[in-house]
């Protein structure tokens, strides 16, 4: 709020975009989130739980209900736009390379091209930092080795 007030004091009037459409799907948040995650990853979400889902089932439920149903289920940003935001954030955090790798793969699955991801790493260099871009490039390089 302070940022918006400071901008307004400078005579900058920010325009608000459209509000998110109401969610009218009456399935449970878990079922909706499971479907969204399946679309993002290109993999069905009905198999046995592995990784963090098996280790901490509560986190798996929280992620599907809140992250994928509540947030990714909204229509303000496309899946690709949300994934690019996620990659920008993860690129600025040390030690989350496995998550970054997963989100680069999701980008490819939702239609972002390898060239666009390479360009995005250039933007990371200019806006976040060279060190972070170098780390992101290393992860992206590994992802692209295995890309069809």
Short mmCIF file of C-alpha atoms in Angstrom, two decimals:
data_model
loop_
_atom_site.label_atom_id
_atom_site.label_comp_id
_atom_site.label_asym_id
_atom_site.label_seq_id
_atom_site.Cartn_x
_atom_site.Cartn_y
_atom_site.Cartn_z
CA UNK A 1 0.00 0.00 0.00
CA UNK A 2 2.85 2.35 0.80
CA UNK A 3 4.27 1.90 -2.70
CA UNK A 4 0.90 2.65 -4.30
CA UNK A 5 0.43 5.72 -2.08
CA UNK A 6 3.93 6.98 -2.95
CA UNK A 7 3.22 6.50 -6.66
CA UNK A 8 -0.10 8.30 -6.33
CA UNK A 9 1.62 11.19 -4.51
CA UNK A 10 3.91 11.50 -7.54
CA UNK A 11 0.88 11.74 -9.79
CA UNK A 12 1.17 8.18 -11.07
CA UNK A 13 -2.24 6.59 -11.40
CA UNK A 14 -1.93 2.87 -11.85
CA UNK A 15 -4.70 1.21 -13.79
CA UNK A 16 -6.10 -2.00 -12.41
CA UNK A 17 -6.60 -4.91 -14.75
CA UNK A 18 -9.62 -7.16 -14.77
CA UNK A 19 -10.55 -9.08 -11.65
CA UNK A 20 -10.23 -12.85 -11.63
CA UNK A 21 -13.38 -14.63 -12.68
CA UNK A 22 -15.22 -16.38 -9.87
CA UNK A 23 -14.56 -20.10 -9.62
CA UNK A 24 -17.78 -21.89 -10.45
CA UNK A 25 -16.44 -25.46 -10.47
CA UNK A 26 -18.11 -27.21 -7.54
CA UNK A 27 -15.55 -30.01 -7.23
CA UNK A 28 -13.34 -30.02 -4.14
CA UNK A 29 -10.28 -27.80 -4.19
CA UNK A 30 -8.15 -30.92 -4.05
CA UNK A 31 -9.73 -32.38 -7.21
CA UNK A 32 -9.46 -29.05 -9.05
CA UNK A 33 -5.85 -28.62 -7.98
CA UNK A 34 -5.01 -32.17 -9.01
CA UNK A 35 -6.42 -31.46 -12.48
CA UNK A 36 -4.45 -28.20 -12.81
CA UNK A 37 -1.22 -29.89 -11.72
CA UNK A 38 -1.86 -32.64 -14.25
CA UNK A 39 -2.24 -30.03 -17.01
CA UNK A 40 0.93 -28.26 -15.92
CA UNK A 41 3.09 -31.36 -15.70
CA UNK A 42 1.45 -33.36 -18.47
CA UNK A 43 1.30 -36.30 -16.08
CA UNK A 44 -1.75 -37.86 -14.46
CA UNK A 45 -1.97 -37.24 -10.73
CA UNK A 46 -3.71 -40.51 -9.80
CA UNK A 47 -0.68 -42.72 -9.24
CA UNK A 48 0.92 -43.63 -5.92
CA UNK A 49 2.30 -40.71 -3.97
CA UNK A 50 6.05 -40.25 -4.19
CA UNK A 51 8.60 -37.68 -3.05
CA UNK A 52 7.25 -34.89 -0.87
CA UNK A 53 3.66 -36.16 -1.33
CA UNK A 54 4.54 -39.49 0.29
CA UNK A 55 6.80 -37.90 2.88
CA UNK A 56 4.39 -35.14 3.97
CA UNK A 57 0.85 -35.83 2.72
CA UNK A 58 -0.44 -32.65 4.37
CA UNK A 59 1.86 -30.55 2.19
CA UNK A 60 0.65 -32.39 -0.90
CA UNK A 61 -2.96 -31.55 -0.01
CA UNK A 62 -2.08 -27.93 0.79
CA UNK A 63 -0.22 -27.46 -2.50
CA UNK A 64 -3.01 -28.95 -4.59
CA UNK A 65 -5.76 -27.05 -2.79
CA UNK A 66 -4.14 -23.69 -2.31
CA UNK A 67 -1.45 -23.33 -4.93
CA UNK A 68 -2.98 -25.19 -7.85
CA UNK A 69 -6.72 -24.73 -7.17
CA UNK A 70 -6.82 -21.28 -5.55
CA UNK A 71 -3.92 -19.56 -7.34
CA UNK A 72 -3.23 -21.40 -10.60
CA UNK A 73 -6.95 -21.96 -11.02
CA UNK A 74 -7.56 -18.23 -11.45
CA UNK A 75 -7.66 -16.75 -14.92
CA UNK A 76 -5.73 -13.51 -14.47
CA UNK A 77 -2.46 -14.99 -15.74
CA UNK A 78 -1.90 -17.88 -18.11
CA UNK A 79 -0.09 -20.99 -16.89
CA UNK A 80 2.97 -19.92 -18.88
CA UNK A 81 2.97 -16.44 -17.30
CA UNK A 82 2.65 -17.91 -13.80
CA UNK A 83 5.47 -20.34 -14.50
CA UNK A 84 7.77 -17.56 -15.68
CA UNK A 85 7.05 -15.65 -12.47
CA UNK A 86 7.83 -18.82 -10.52
CA UNK A 87 11.12 -19.28 -12.40
CA UNK A 88 12.10 -15.67 -11.69
CA UNK A 89 11.47 -16.15 -7.98
CA UNK A 90 13.19 -19.53 -7.77
CA UNK A 91 16.19 -18.15 -9.67
CA UNK A 92 16.70 -15.64 -6.89
CA UNK A 93 16.80 -18.33 -4.18
CA UNK A 94 19.91 -20.42 -3.57
CA UNK A 95 19.52 -24.17 -3.19
CA UNK A 96 16.20 -24.78 -4.96
CA UNK A 97 17.59 -26.15 -8.20
CA UNK A 98 15.32 -29.24 -8.19
CA UNK A 99 12.27 -27.00 -7.99
CA UNK A 100 13.67 -24.74 -10.70
CA UNK A 101 14.25 -27.77 -12.91
CA UNK A 102 10.66 -28.88 -12.40
CA UNK A 103 9.31 -25.46 -13.30
CA UNK A 104 11.47 -25.20 -16.43
CA UNK A 105 9.95 -28.54 -17.46
CA UNK A 106 6.45 -27.23 -16.75
CA UNK A 107 7.19 -24.18 -18.91
CA UNK A 108 8.07 -26.45 -21.80
CA UNK A 109 4.91 -28.46 -21.17
CA UNK A 110 2.66 -25.37 -21.26
CA UNK A 111 4.09 -24.04 -24.51
CA UNK A 112 7.09 -21.89 -23.64
CA UNK A 113 9.81 -22.67 -26.17
CA UNK A 114 13.46 -23.45 -25.39
CA UNK A 115 14.45 -20.18 -27.11
CA UNK A 116 12.00 -18.21 -24.97
CA UNK A 117 13.46 -19.81 -21.83
CA UNK A 118 16.97 -18.88 -22.99
CA UNK A 119 15.77 -15.31 -23.50
CA UNK A 120 14.18 -15.36 -20.05
CA UNK A 121 17.51 -16.32 -18.49
CA UNK A 122 18.93 -13.19 -20.16
CA UNK A 123 16.20 -11.17 -18.45
CA UNK A 124 17.08 -12.85 -15.13
CA UNK A 125 20.69 -11.71 -15.67
CA UNK A 126 19.61 -8.13 -16.25
CA UNK A 127 17.07 -7.91 -13.45
CA UNK A 128 18.13 -10.35 -10.74
CA UNK A 129 21.85 -10.84 -11.32
CA UNK A 130 24.57 -12.58 -13.28
CA UNK A 131 25.22 -15.21 -10.59
CA UNK A 132 21.56 -16.16 -10.46
CA UNK A 133 21.31 -16.27 -14.26
CA UNK A 134 24.37 -18.50 -14.49
CA UNK A 135 22.82 -20.94 -12.00
CA UNK A 136 19.48 -20.82 -13.85
CA UNK A 137 21.27 -21.40 -17.17
CA UNK A 138 22.98 -24.48 -15.75
CA UNK A 139 19.62 -25.93 -14.66
CA UNK A 140 18.01 -25.01 -17.98
CA UNK A 141 20.88 -26.66 -19.85
CA UNK A 142 20.21 -29.92 -18.01
CA UNK A 143 16.49 -29.67 -18.72
CA UNK A 144 17.05 -29.04 -22.42
CA UNK A 145 19.41 -32.06 -22.70
CA UNK A 146 16.41 -34.25 -21.93
CA UNK A 147 13.86 -32.26 -23.94
CA UNK A 148 12.39 -34.08 -26.90
#
